[in-house]
PDB file of C-alpha atoms in Angstrom:
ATOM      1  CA  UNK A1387      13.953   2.449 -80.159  1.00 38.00           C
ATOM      2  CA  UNK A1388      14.969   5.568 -78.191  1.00 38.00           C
ATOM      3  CA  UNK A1389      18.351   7.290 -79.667  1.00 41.00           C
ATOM      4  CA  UNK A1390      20.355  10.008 -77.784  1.00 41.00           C
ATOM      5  CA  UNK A1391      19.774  13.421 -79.720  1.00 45.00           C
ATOM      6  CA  UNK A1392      22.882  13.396 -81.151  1.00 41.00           C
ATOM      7  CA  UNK A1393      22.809  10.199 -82.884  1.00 44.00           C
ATOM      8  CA  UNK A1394      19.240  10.688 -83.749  1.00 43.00           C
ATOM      9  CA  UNK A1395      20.232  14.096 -85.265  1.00 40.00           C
ATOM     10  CA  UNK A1396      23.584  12.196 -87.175  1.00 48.00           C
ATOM     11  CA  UNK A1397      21.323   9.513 -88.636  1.00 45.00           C
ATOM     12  CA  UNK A1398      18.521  12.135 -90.080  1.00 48.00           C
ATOM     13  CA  UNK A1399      21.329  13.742 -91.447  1.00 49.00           C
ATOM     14  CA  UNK A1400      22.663  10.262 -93.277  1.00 49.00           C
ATOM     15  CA  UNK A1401      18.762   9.990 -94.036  1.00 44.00           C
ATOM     16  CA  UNK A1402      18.330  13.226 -95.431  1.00 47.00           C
ATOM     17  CA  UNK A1403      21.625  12.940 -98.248  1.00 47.00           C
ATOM     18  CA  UNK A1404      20.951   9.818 -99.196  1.00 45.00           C
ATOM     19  CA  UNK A1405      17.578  10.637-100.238  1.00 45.00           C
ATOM     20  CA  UNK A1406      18.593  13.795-101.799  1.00 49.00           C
ATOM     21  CA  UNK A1407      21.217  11.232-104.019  1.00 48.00           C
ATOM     22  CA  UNK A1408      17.884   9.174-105.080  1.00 42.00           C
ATOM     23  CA  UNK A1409      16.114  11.836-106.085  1.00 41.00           C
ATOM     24  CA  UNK A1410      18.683  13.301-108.047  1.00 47.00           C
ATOM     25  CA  UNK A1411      19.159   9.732-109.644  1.00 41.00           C
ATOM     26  CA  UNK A1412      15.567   9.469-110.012  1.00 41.00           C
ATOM     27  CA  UNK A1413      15.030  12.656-112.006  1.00 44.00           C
ATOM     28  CA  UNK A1414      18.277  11.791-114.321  1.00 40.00           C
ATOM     29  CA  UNK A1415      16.778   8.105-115.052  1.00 36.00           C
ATOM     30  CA  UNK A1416      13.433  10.048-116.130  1.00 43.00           C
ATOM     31  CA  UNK A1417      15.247  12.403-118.631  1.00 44.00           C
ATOM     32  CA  UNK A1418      17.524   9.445-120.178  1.00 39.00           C
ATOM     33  CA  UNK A1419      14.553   7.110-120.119  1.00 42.00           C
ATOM     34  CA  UNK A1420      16.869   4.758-118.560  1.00 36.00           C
ATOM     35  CA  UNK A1421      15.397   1.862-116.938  1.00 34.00           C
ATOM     36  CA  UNK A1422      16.715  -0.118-113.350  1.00 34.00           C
ATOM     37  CA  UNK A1423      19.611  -2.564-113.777  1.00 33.00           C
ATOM     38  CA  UNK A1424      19.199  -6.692-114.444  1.00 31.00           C
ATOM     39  CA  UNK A1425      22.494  -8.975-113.695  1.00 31.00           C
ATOM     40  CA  UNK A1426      23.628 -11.776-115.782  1.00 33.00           C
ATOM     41  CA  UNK A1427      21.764 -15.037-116.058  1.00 33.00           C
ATOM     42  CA  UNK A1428      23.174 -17.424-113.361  1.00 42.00           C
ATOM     43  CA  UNK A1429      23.810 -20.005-116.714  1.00 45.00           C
ATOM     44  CA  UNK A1430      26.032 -17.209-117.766  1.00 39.00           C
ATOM     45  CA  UNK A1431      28.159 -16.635-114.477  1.00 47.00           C
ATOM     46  CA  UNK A1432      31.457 -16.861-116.190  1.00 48.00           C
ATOM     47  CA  UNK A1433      30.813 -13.655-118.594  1.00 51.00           C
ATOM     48  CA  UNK A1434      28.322 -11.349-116.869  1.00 50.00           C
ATOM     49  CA  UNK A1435      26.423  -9.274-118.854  1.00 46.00           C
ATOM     50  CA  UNK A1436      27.276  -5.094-119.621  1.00 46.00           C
ATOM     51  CA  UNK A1437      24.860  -3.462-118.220  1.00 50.00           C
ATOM     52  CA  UNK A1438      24.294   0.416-119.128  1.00 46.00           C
ATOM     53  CA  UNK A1439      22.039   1.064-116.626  1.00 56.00           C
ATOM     54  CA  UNK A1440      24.392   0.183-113.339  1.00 67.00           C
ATOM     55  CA  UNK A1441      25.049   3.431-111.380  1.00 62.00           C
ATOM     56  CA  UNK A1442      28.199   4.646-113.080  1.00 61.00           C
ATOM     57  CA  UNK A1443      29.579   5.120-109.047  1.00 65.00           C
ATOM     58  CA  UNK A1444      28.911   2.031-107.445  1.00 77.00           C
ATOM     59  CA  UNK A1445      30.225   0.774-103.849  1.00 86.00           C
ATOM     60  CA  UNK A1446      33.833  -1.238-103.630  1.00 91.00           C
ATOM     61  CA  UNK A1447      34.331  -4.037-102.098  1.00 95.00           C
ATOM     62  CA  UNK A1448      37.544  -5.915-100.932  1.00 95.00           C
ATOM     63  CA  UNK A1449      38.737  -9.332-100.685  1.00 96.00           C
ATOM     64  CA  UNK A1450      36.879 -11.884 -98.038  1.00 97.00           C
ATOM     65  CA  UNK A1451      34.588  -9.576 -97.646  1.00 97.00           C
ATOM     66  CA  UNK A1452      30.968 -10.516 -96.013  1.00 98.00           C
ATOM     67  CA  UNK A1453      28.096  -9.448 -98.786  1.00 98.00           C
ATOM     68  CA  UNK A1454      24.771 -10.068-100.063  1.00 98.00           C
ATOM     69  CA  UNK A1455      23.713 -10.731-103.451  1.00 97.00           C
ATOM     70  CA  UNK A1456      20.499 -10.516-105.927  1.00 94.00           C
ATOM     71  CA  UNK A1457      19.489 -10.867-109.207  1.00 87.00           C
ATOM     72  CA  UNK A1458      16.680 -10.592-111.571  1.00 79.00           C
ATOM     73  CA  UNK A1459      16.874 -14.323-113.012  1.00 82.00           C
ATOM     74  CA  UNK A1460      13.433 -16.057-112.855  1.00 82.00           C
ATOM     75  CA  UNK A1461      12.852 -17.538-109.609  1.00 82.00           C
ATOM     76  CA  UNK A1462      15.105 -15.729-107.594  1.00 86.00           C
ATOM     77  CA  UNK A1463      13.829 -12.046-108.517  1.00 83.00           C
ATOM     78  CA  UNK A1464      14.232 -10.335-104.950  1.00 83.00           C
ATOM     79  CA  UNK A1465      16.410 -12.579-102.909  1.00 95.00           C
ATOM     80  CA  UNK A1466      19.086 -11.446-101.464  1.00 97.00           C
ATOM     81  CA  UNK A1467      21.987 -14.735-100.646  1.00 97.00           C
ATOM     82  CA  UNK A1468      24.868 -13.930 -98.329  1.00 98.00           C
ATOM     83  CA  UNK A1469      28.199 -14.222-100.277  1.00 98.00           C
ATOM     84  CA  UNK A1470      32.011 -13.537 -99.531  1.00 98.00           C
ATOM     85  CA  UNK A1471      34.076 -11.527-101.773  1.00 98.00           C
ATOM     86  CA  UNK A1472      37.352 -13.345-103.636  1.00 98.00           C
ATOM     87  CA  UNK A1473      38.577 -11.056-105.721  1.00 97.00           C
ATOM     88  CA  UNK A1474      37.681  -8.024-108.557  1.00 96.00           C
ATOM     89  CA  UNK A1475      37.027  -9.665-112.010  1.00 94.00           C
ATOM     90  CA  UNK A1476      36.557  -6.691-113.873  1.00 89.00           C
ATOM     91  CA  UNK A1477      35.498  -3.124-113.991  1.00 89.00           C
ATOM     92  CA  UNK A1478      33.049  -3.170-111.348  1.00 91.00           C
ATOM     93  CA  UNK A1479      32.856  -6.643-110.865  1.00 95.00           C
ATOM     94  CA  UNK A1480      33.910  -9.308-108.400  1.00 97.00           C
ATOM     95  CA  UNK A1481      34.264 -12.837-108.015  1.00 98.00           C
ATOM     96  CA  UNK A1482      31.609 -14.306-105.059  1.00 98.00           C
ATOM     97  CA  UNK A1483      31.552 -17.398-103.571  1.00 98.00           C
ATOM     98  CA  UNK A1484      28.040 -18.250-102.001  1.00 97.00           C
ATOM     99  CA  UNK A1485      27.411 -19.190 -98.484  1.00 97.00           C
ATOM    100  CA  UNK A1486      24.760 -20.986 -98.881  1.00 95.00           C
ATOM    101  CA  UNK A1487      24.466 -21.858-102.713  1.00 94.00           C
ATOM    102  CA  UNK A1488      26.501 -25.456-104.190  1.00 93.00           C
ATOM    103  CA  UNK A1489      27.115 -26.526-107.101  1.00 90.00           C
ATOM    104  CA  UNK A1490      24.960 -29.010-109.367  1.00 89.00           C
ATOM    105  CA  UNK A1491      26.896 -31.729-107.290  1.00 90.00           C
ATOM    106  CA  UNK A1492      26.918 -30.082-104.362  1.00 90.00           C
ATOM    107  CA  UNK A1493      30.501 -30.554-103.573  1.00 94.00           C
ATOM    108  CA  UNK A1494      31.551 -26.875-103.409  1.00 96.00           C
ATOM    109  CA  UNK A1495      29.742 -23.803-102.534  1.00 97.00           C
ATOM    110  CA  UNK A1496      29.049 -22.456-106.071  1.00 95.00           C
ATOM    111  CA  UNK A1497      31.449 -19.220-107.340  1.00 95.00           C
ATOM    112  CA  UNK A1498      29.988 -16.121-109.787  1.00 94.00           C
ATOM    113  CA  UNK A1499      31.332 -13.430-111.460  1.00 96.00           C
ATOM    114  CA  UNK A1500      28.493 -10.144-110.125  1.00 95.00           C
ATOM    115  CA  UNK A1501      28.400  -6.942-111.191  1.00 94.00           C
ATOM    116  CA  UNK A1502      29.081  -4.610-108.114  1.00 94.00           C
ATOM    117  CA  UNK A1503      25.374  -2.533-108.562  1.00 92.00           C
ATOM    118  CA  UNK A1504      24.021  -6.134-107.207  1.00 95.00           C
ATOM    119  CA  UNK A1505      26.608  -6.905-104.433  1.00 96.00           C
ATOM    120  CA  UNK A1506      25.611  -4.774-100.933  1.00 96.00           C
ATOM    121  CA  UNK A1507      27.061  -5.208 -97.646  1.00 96.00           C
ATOM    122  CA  UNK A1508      25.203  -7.230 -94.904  1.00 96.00           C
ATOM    123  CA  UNK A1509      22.332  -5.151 -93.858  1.00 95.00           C
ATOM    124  CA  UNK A1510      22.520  -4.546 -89.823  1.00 94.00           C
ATOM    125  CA  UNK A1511      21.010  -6.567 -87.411  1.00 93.00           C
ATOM    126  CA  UNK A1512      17.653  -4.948 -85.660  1.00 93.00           C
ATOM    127  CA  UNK A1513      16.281  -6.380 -82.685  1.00 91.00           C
ATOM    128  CA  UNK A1514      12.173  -7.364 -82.564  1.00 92.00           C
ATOM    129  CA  UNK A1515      11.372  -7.284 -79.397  1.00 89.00           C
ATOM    130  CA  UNK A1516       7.051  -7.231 -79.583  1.00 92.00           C
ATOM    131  CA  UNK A1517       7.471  -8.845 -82.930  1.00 95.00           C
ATOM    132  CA  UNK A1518       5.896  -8.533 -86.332  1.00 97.00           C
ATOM    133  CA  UNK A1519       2.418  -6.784 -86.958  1.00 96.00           C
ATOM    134  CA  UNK A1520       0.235  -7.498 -90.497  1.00 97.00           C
ATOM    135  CA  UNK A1521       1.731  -5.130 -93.279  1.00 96.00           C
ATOM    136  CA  UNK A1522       5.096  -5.240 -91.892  1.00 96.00           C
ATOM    137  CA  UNK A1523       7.747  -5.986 -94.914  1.00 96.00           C
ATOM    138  CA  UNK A1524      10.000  -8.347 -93.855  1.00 97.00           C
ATOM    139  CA  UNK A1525      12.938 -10.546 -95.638  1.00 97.00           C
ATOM    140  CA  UNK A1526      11.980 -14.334 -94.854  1.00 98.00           C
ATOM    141  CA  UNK A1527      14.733 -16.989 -94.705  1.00 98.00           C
ATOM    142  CA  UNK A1528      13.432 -19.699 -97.419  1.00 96.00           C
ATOM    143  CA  UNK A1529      15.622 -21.911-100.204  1.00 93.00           C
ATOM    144  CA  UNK A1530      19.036 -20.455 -98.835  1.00 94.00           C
ATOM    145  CA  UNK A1531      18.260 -16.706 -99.437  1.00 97.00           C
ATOM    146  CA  UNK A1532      16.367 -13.824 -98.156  1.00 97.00           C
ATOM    147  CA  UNK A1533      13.236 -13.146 -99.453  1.00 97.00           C
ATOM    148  CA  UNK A1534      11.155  -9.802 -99.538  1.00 95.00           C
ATOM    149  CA  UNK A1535       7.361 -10.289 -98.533  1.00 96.00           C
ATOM    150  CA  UNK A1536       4.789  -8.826 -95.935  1.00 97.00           C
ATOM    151  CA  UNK A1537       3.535 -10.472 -92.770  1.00 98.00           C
ATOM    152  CA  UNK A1538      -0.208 -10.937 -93.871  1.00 98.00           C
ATOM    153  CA  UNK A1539      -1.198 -12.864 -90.897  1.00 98.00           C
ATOM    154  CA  UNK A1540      -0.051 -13.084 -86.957  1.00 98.00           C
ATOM    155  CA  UNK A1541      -0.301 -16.766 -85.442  1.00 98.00           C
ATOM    156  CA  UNK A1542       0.297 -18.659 -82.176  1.00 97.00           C
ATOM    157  CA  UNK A1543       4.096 -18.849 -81.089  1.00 95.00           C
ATOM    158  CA  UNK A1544       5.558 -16.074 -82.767  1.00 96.00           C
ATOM    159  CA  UNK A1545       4.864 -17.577 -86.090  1.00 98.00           C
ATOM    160  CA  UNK A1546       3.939 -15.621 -88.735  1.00 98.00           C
ATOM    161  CA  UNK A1547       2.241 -15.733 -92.442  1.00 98.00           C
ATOM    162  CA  UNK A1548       4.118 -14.562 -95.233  1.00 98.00           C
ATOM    163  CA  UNK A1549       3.006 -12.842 -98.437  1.00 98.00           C
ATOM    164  CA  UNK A1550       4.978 -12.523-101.177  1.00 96.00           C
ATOM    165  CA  UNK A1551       3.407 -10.487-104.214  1.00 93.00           C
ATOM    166  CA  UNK A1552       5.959 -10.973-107.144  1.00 88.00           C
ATOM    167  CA  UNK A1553       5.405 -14.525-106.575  1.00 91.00           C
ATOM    168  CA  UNK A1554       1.795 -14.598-105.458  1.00 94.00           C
ATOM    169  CA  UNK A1555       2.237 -17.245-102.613  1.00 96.00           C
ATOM    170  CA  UNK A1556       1.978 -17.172 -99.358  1.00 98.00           C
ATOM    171  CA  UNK A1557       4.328 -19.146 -96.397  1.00 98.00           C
ATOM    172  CA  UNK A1558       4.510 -19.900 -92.657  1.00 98.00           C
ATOM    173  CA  UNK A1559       7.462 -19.121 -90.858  1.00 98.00           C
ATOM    174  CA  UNK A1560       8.992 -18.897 -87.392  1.00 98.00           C
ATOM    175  CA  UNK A1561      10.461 -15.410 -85.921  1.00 97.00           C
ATOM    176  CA  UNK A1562      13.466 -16.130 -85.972  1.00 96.00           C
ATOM    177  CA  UNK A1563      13.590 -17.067 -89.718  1.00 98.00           C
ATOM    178  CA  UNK A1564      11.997 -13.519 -90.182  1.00 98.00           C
ATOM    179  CA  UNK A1565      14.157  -9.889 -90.443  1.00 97.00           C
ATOM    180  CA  UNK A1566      12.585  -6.398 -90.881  1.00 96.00           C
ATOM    181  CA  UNK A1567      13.644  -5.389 -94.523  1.00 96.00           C
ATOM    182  CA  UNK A1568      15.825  -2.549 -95.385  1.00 94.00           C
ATOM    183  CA  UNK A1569      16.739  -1.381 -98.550  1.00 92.00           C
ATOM    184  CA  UNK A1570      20.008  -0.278 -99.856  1.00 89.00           C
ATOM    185  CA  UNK A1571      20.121   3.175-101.127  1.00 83.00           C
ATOM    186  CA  UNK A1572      22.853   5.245-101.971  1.00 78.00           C
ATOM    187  CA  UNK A1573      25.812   3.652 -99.157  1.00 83.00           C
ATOM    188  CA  UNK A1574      23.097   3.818 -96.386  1.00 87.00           C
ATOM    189  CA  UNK A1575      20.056   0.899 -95.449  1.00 90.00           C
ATOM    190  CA  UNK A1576      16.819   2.581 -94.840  1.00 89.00           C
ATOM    191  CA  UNK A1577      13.745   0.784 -93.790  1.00 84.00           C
ATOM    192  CA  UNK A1578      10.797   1.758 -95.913  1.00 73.00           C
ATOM    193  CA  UNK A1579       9.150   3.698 -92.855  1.00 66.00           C
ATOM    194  CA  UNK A1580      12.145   6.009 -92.845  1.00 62.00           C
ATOM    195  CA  UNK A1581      12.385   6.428 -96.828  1.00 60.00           C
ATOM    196  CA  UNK A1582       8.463   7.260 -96.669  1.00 57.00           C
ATOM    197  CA  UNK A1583       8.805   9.905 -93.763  1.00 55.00           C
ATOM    198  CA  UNK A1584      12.053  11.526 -94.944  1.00 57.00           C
ATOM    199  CA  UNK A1585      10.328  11.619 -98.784  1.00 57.00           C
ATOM    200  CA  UNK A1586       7.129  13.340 -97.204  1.00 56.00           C
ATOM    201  CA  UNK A1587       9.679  15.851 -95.961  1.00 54.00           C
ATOM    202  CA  UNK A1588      11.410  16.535 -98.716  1.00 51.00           C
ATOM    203  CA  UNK A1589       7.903  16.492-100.926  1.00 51.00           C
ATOM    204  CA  UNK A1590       6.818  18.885 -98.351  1.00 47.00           C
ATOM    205  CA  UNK A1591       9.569  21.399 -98.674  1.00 50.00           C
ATOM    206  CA  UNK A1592      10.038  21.487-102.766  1.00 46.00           C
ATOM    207  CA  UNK A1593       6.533  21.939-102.981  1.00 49.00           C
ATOM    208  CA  UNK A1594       6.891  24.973-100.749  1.00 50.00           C
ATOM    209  CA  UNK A1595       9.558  26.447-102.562  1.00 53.00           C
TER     210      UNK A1595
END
């Protein structure tokens, strides 16, 4: 989608220190030997976990506010489920009440205590207008969450097939249950095309030096 200069110029800029945050991260995980973060189990939602390896400065969020939330539990490894913010229940870490999620009797939406490294804001919305193409990483809409995967397959009336390689399977799904996926990185979503280009760049310009 076209951008006037100035905004194109404003978000390479965003782009550009963002990145420059992950690779600093990057190279300070590889001399600690530190390894990515994993929440609490869900069985354990009352007392989350410590965990080390959360970014020591992580994002802050305020009461009723509109997130999304993951977690490394088997089963729902790379879902993201949209969440509201009640209040802080400890040092970087907040109370969430699920939109979508109920409890085992299903008479209330189901609340968690998260650690803040797995809470994000709601990732904008981006128009498809020609829709998807095969390799395209996607989040897909399935068991009350969003799901990463790649479209593997183009059918008939904008429906697509869905591949999902941590869990090996592969779905059908309609457009509109279909969003192009953008990660989270350092206060700023980037869809993997931009991370790749702007890396390249950067790769480009150490290598030089």
């Amino acid at each position: 989608m076209w951008e006037p200069r100035f905004e194109q110029v404003q978000r390479e800029k965003e782009v550009s220190t963002s990145l420059n945050r992950f690779i600093n991260m990057q190279r300070t995980l590889e001399k600690t030997g530190t390894r990515p973060s994993k929440v609490a189990k869900r069985e354990s939602s009352s007392e989350p976990k410590a965990d080390s390896n959360c970014p020591k400065e992580v994002m802050k969020f305020t009461k009723g506010m509109q997130v999304e939330v993951t977690t490394d539990d088997d089963g729902f490894k790379g879902a993201w489920f949209a969440a509201t913010i009640i209040e802080p229940s400890g040092e970087d870490e907040y109370l969430i009440e699920y939109k979508t999620l109920t409890n085992d009797d299903d008479t209330e939406f189901l609340r968690e205590d998260i650690r803040a490294c797995n809470i994000r804001p709601c990732p904008p919305e981006i128009t498809v207008v020609d829709g998807f193409k095969v390799m395209d990483e996607v989040d897909a809409y399935y068991n009350e969450g969003w799901w990463v995967g790649v479209i593997a397959k183009v059918l008939i009336n904008c429906n697509y097939v869905v591949y999902f390689k941590e869990y090996d399977e592969k779905i059908t799904f309609k457009q509109a249950d279909l969003r192009p996926h953008q990660d989270w990185l350092n206060g700023l979503f980037l869809q993997r095309s931009e991370f790749y280009a702007l890396n390249s760049q950067h790769t480009t310009s150490f290598s030089s030096k």
